[in-house]
PDB file of C-alpha atoms in Angstrom:
ATOM      1  CA  MET I   1      32.570 -13.575-140.001  1.00 45.00           C
ATOM      2  CA  ARG I   2      35.985 -12.313-141.116  1.00 45.00           C
ATOM      3  CA  ARG I   3      36.128  -9.861-138.203  1.00 49.00           C
ATOM      4  CA  ALA I   4      35.316 -12.628-135.723  1.00 47.00           C
ATOM      5  CA  ILE I   5      38.400 -14.633-136.693  1.00 49.00           C
ATOM      6  CA  PRO I   6      40.968 -11.912-135.804  1.00 51.00           C
ATOM      7  CA  LEU I   7      39.099 -11.213-132.583  1.00 44.00           C
ATOM      8  CA  LEU I   8      39.110 -14.910-131.687  1.00 43.00           C
ATOM      9  CA  ALA I   9      42.810 -15.134-132.541  1.00 45.00           C
ATOM     10  CA  THR I  10      43.550 -12.129-130.322  1.00 43.00           C
ATOM     11  CA  VAL I  11      41.616 -13.622-127.420  1.00 42.00           C
ATOM     12  CA  CYS I  12      43.445 -16.949-127.811  1.00 44.00           C
ATOM     13  CA  LEU I  13      46.817 -15.205-127.960  1.00 39.00           C
ATOM     14  CA  LEU I  14      46.074 -13.204-124.803  1.00 39.00           C
ATOM     15  CA  ALA I  15      44.929 -16.337-123.005  1.00 44.00           C
ATOM     16  CA  ALA I  16      48.142 -18.096-124.011  1.00 43.00           C
ATOM     17  CA  LEU I  17      50.183 -15.242-122.566  1.00 39.00           C
ATOM     18  CA  VAL I  18      48.194 -14.840-119.334  1.00 41.00           C
ATOM     19  CA  ALA I  19      48.020 -18.538-118.365  1.00 43.00           C
ATOM     20  CA  PRO I  20      51.789 -18.984-117.805  1.00 42.00           C
ATOM     21  CA  ALA I  21      51.936 -15.755-115.771  1.00 45.00           C
ATOM     22  CA  ARG I  22      49.108 -16.974-113.534  1.00 49.00           C
ATOM     23  CA  ALA I  23      50.761 -20.383-113.165  1.00 46.00           C
ATOM     24  CA  GLN I  24      54.052 -18.710-112.179  1.00 56.00           C
ATOM     25  CA  SER I  25      52.253 -16.494-109.674  1.00 68.00           C
ATOM     26  CA  SER I  26      50.502 -19.523-108.200  1.00 82.00           C
ATOM     27  CA  ALA I  27      53.803 -21.396-107.941  1.00 86.00           C
ATOM     28  CA  ASN I  28      55.432 -18.392-106.260  1.00 88.00           C
ATOM     29  CA  ALA I  29      52.558 -18.177-103.787  1.00 89.00           C
ATOM     30  CA  GLU I  30      52.942 -21.846-102.874  1.00 93.00           C
ATOM     31  CA  ILE I  31      56.719 -21.602-102.465  1.00 94.00           C
ATOM     32  CA  CYS I  32      56.547 -18.304-100.564  1.00 95.00           C
ATOM     33  CA  ALA I  33      54.007 -19.675 -98.083  1.00 92.00           C
ATOM     34  CA  ALA I  34      55.973 -22.888 -97.484  1.00 88.00           C
ATOM     35  CA  GLY I  35      57.234 -23.443 -93.969  1.00 86.00           C
ATOM     36  CA  ASP I  36      60.696 -24.182 -92.661  1.00 86.00           C
ATOM     37  CA  ALA I  37      60.122 -27.941 -92.897  1.00 87.00           C
ATOM     38  CA  SER I  38      59.166 -27.789 -96.581  1.00 87.00           C
ATOM     39  CA  ALA I  39      61.248 -29.118 -99.448  1.00 88.00           C
ATOM     40  CA  PHE I  40      61.950 -25.540-100.569  1.00 94.00           C
ATOM     41  CA  SER I  41      65.187 -23.883 -99.500  1.00 94.00           C
ATOM     42  CA  PRO I  42      65.104 -20.489 -97.790  1.00 94.00           C
ATOM     43  CA  GLU I  43      66.625 -19.001-100.939  1.00 95.00           C
ATOM     44  CA  GLN I  44      63.776 -20.396-103.078  1.00 96.00           C
ATOM     45  CA  ARG I  45      61.212 -19.098-100.605  1.00 96.00           C
ATOM     46  CA  ILE I  46      62.854 -15.659-100.495  1.00 97.00           C
ATOM     47  CA  ALA I  47      62.956 -15.413-104.312  1.00 97.00           C
ATOM     48  CA  ALA I  48      59.309 -16.461-104.637  1.00 96.00           C
ATOM     49  CA  CYS I  49      58.224 -13.993-101.954  1.00 97.00           C
ATOM     50  CA  THR I  50      60.236 -11.200-103.565  1.00 97.00           C
ATOM     51  CA  ALA I  51      58.438 -11.810-106.868  1.00 97.00           C
ATOM     52  CA  LEU I  52      55.074 -11.672-105.095  1.00 96.00           C
ATOM     53  CA  ILE I  53      56.020  -8.493-103.218  1.00 97.00           C
ATOM     54  CA  GLU I  54      56.951  -6.779-106.476  1.00 96.00           C
ATOM     55  CA  ALA I  55      53.763  -7.971-108.177  1.00 95.00           C
ATOM     56  CA  ALA I  56      51.557  -6.755-105.296  1.00 93.00           C
ATOM     57  CA  LYS I  57      52.673  -3.117-105.201  1.00 92.00           C
ATOM     58  CA  ASP I  58      49.050  -1.925-105.430  1.00 94.00           C
ATOM     59  CA  ARG I  59      47.724  -4.497-102.917  1.00 96.00           C
ATOM     60  CA  PRO I  60      49.188  -3.684 -99.471  1.00 96.00           C
ATOM     61  CA  ARG I  61      47.611  -6.635 -97.619  1.00 96.00           C
ATOM     62  CA  ASP I  62      48.940  -9.143-100.183  1.00 96.00           C
ATOM     63  CA  GLN I  63      52.314  -7.447-100.077  1.00 97.00           C
ATOM     64  CA  ALA I  64      52.326  -7.589 -96.261  1.00 98.00           C
ATOM     65  CA  ALA I  65      51.518 -11.319 -96.284  1.00 97.00           C
ATOM     66  CA  ALA I  66      54.421 -12.004 -98.661  1.00 98.00           C
ATOM     67  CA  LEU I  67      56.712  -9.811 -96.526  1.00 98.00           C
ATOM     68  CA  VAL I  68      55.859 -11.862 -93.425  1.00 98.00           C
ATOM     69  CA  ASN I  69      56.608 -15.090 -95.281  1.00 97.00           C
ATOM     70  CA  ARG I  70      59.865 -13.688 -96.620  1.00 98.00           C
ATOM     71  CA  GLY I  71      60.782 -12.396 -93.168  1.00 98.00           C
ATOM     72  CA  ALA I  72      60.241 -15.881 -91.755  1.00 97.00           C
ATOM     73  CA  ALA I  73      62.473 -17.336 -94.480  1.00 97.00           C
ATOM     74  CA  TYR I  74      65.145 -14.701 -93.762  1.00 97.00           C
ATOM     75  CA  TRP I  75      64.923 -15.557 -90.059  1.00 96.00           C
ATOM     76  CA  TYR I  76      65.352 -19.261 -90.833  1.00 95.00           C
ATOM     77  CA  ALA I  77      68.368 -18.406 -93.034  1.00 95.00           C
ATOM     78  CA  ASP I  78      69.895 -16.434 -90.121  1.00 95.00           C
ATOM     79  CA  LYS I  79      69.504 -13.081 -91.890  1.00 97.00           C
ATOM     80  CA  THR I  80      68.136 -11.390 -88.809  1.00 95.00           C
ATOM     81  CA  GLN I  81      68.132  -7.734 -89.858  1.00 97.00           C
ATOM     82  CA  ARG I  82      66.409  -8.508 -93.161  1.00 98.00           C
ATOM     83  CA  ALA I  83      63.781 -10.487 -91.248  1.00 98.00           C
ATOM     84  CA  PHE I  84      63.099  -7.548 -88.917  1.00 98.00           C
ATOM     85  CA  ASP I  85      62.970  -5.153 -91.879  1.00 98.00           C
ATOM     86  CA  ASP I  86      60.321  -7.304 -93.568  1.00 98.00           C
ATOM     87  CA  PHE I  87      58.254  -7.742 -90.398  1.00 98.00           C
ATOM     88  CA  ASP I  88      58.365  -3.980 -89.736  1.00 98.00           C
ATOM     89  CA  ARG I  89      57.384  -3.175 -93.323  1.00 98.00           C
ATOM     90  CA  ALA I  90      54.537  -5.714 -93.225  1.00 98.00           C
ATOM     91  CA  ILE I  91      53.176  -4.128 -90.043  1.00 98.00           C
ATOM     92  CA  ALA I  92      53.428  -0.652 -91.591  1.00 98.00           C
ATOM     93  CA  LEU I  93      51.434  -1.865 -94.620  1.00 98.00           C
ATOM     94  CA  ASP I  94      48.895  -3.874 -92.614  1.00 97.00           C
ATOM     95  CA  PRO I  95      48.783  -2.968 -88.899  1.00 98.00           C
ATOM     96  CA  LYS I  96      46.129  -5.652 -88.315  1.00 98.00           C
ATOM     97  CA  ASN I  97      48.328  -8.495 -89.583  1.00 98.00           C
ATOM     98  CA  ALA I  98      48.495 -10.672 -86.483  1.00 98.00           C
ATOM     99  CA  ARG I  99      51.010 -13.052 -88.021  1.00 97.00           C
ATOM    100  CA  ALA I 100      53.463 -10.196 -88.631  1.00 98.00           C
ATOM    101  CA  PHE I 101      53.353  -9.326 -84.926  1.00 98.00           C
ATOM    102  CA  SER I 102      53.593 -12.987 -83.960  1.00 97.00           C
ATOM    103  CA  GLU I 103      56.638 -13.650 -86.149  1.00 97.00           C
ATOM    104  CA  ARG I 104      58.325 -10.436 -85.028  1.00 98.00           C
ATOM    105  CA  SER I 105      57.620 -11.411 -81.428  1.00 98.00           C
ATOM    106  CA  ASN I 106      59.353 -14.731 -81.919  1.00 95.00           C
ATOM    107  CA  ALA I 107      62.336 -13.054 -83.568  1.00 96.00           C
ATOM    108  CA  ASN I 108      62.562 -10.472 -80.773  1.00 97.00           C
ATOM    109  CA  ARG I 109      62.405 -13.201 -78.129  1.00 97.00           C
ATOM    110  CA  ALA I 110      65.163 -15.208 -79.794  1.00 94.00           C
ATOM    111  CA  SER I 111      67.245 -12.013 -80.020  1.00 95.00           C
ATOM    112  CA  GLY I 112      66.841 -11.362 -76.295  1.00 96.00           C
ATOM    113  CA  ARG I 113      64.489  -8.382 -76.685  1.00 97.00           C
ATOM    114  CA  LEU I 114      61.903  -9.758 -74.273  1.00 97.00           C
ATOM    115  CA  ASP I 115      59.980  -6.516 -73.666  1.00 98.00           C
ATOM    116  CA  ARG I 116      59.470  -6.009 -77.399  1.00 98.00           C
ATOM    117  CA  ALA I 117      58.659  -9.686 -77.810  1.00 98.00           C
ATOM    118  CA  LEU I 118      55.948  -9.526 -75.160  1.00 98.00           C
ATOM    119  CA  SER I 119      54.441  -6.372 -76.648  1.00 98.00           C
ATOM    120  CA  ASP I 120      54.288  -7.953 -80.112  1.00 98.00           C
ATOM    121  CA  ALA I 121      52.927 -11.233 -78.720  1.00 98.00           C
ATOM    122  CA  ASN I 122      50.186  -9.392 -76.841  1.00 98.00           C
ATOM    123  CA  THR I 123      49.235  -7.566 -80.031  1.00 98.00           C
ATOM    124  CA  ALA I 124      49.189 -10.826 -82.018  1.00 98.00           C
ATOM    125  CA  VAL I 125      46.900 -12.466 -79.446  1.00 98.00           C
ATOM    126  CA  ARG I 126      44.619  -9.415 -79.397  1.00 98.00           C
ATOM    127  CA  LEU I 127      44.381  -9.312 -83.195  1.00 98.00           C
ATOM    128  CA  ASP I 128      43.818 -13.063 -83.602  1.00 98.00           C
ATOM    129  CA  PRO I 129      42.738 -14.755 -80.361  1.00 98.00           C
ATOM    130  CA  GLY I 130      42.082 -17.961 -82.330  1.00 98.00           C
ATOM    131  CA  ASP I 131      45.693 -18.483 -83.401  1.00 97.00           C
ATOM    132  CA  PRO I 132      47.420 -21.158 -81.300  1.00 97.00           C
ATOM    133  CA  LYS I 133      50.843 -20.092 -82.580  1.00 96.00           C
ATOM    134  CA  ALA I 134      50.380 -16.601 -81.116  1.00 97.00           C
ATOM    135  CA  PHE I 135      49.691 -18.120 -77.689  1.00 98.00           C
ATOM    136  CA  ASP I 136      52.657 -20.461 -78.062  1.00 97.00           C
ATOM    137  CA  PHE I 137      54.991 -17.591 -78.927  1.00 97.00           C
ATOM    138  CA  ARG I 138      53.685 -15.521 -76.014  1.00 98.00           C
ATOM    139  CA  GLY I 139      54.085 -18.545 -73.755  1.00 98.00           C
ATOM    140  CA  ASN I 140      57.706 -18.754 -74.862  1.00 98.00           C
ATOM    141  CA  VAL I 141      58.235 -15.108 -73.873  1.00 98.00           C
ATOM    142  CA  PHE I 142      56.695 -15.757 -70.451  1.00 98.00           C
ATOM    143  CA  ASN I 143      58.911 -18.823 -70.117  1.00 98.00           C
ATOM    144  CA  ASN I 144      61.998 -16.756 -70.893  1.00 97.00           C
ATOM    145  CA  ASN I 145      60.837 -14.194 -68.309  1.00 97.00           C
ATOM    146  CA  ARG I 146      60.486 -17.024 -65.763  1.00 98.00           C
ATOM    147  CA  GLN I 147      56.739 -16.390 -65.532  1.00 98.00           C
ATOM    148  CA  TYR I 148      56.002 -20.095 -65.711  1.00 98.00           C
ATOM    149  CA  ASP I 149      52.363 -19.960 -64.590  1.00 98.00           C
ATOM    150  CA  ARG I 150      51.531 -17.502 -67.357  1.00 98.00           C
ATOM    151  CA  ALA I 151      53.519 -19.559 -69.866  1.00 98.00           C
ATOM    152  CA  ILE I 152      51.555 -22.679 -68.943  1.00 98.00           C
ATOM    153  CA  GLU I 153      48.280 -20.767 -69.332  1.00 98.00           C
ATOM    154  CA  ASP I 154      49.237 -19.735 -72.866  1.00 98.00           C
ATOM    155  CA  TYR I 155      50.494 -23.190 -73.801  1.00 98.00           C
ATOM    156  CA  ASN I 156      47.223 -24.660 -72.538  1.00 98.00           C
ATOM    157  CA  GLU I 157      45.262 -22.131 -74.588  1.00 98.00           C
ATOM    158  CA  ALA I 158      47.274 -23.043 -77.691  1.00 98.00           C
ATOM    159  CA  LEU I 159      46.404 -26.697 -77.096  1.00 98.00           C
ATOM    160  CA  ARG I 160      42.762 -25.877 -76.448  1.00 98.00           C
ATOM    161  CA  LEU I 161      42.595 -24.037 -79.760  1.00 98.00           C
ATOM    162  CA  ASP I 162      44.358 -26.850 -81.616  1.00 96.00           C
ATOM    163  CA  PRO I 163      44.887 -30.146 -79.762  1.00 95.00           C
ATOM    164  CA  LYS I 164      47.324 -31.253 -82.490  1.00 91.00           C
ATOM    165  CA  PHE I 165      49.479 -28.158 -82.013  1.00 83.00           C
TER     166      PHE I 165
END
């Protein structure tokens, strides 16, 4: 019985130490994944994503997802080069991450790099043909290229996929 007490105390102590770390990680995940319209500032989102990126060094797909979220926050904060760096790194870690291509497409389009934007948008649509945002972003590229019929087709597809989009 005496040996059971120290073991129980050790287990309780470990649980007390692990629970706050998990809660912090969960909070970081929520803040990192928040969108531009959330109550969190870009700086809060960037800090939370950075913590997740550092914690996910041995999990490339998780790291890529946090990089995409941080890149989107950098883009929103008008830190364009940092956004592109994160999108590029996310794609290098997870070349099947459709959202990374989609977000980079949008950033390229807004930066006037329409050929790159279209290439990334096409890849995003190919990787995730069920994502209305990918069709919307590609429609925006077609719109900028004055290919209005193709833009309308993509906008209609985005609405078909999600009528509330």
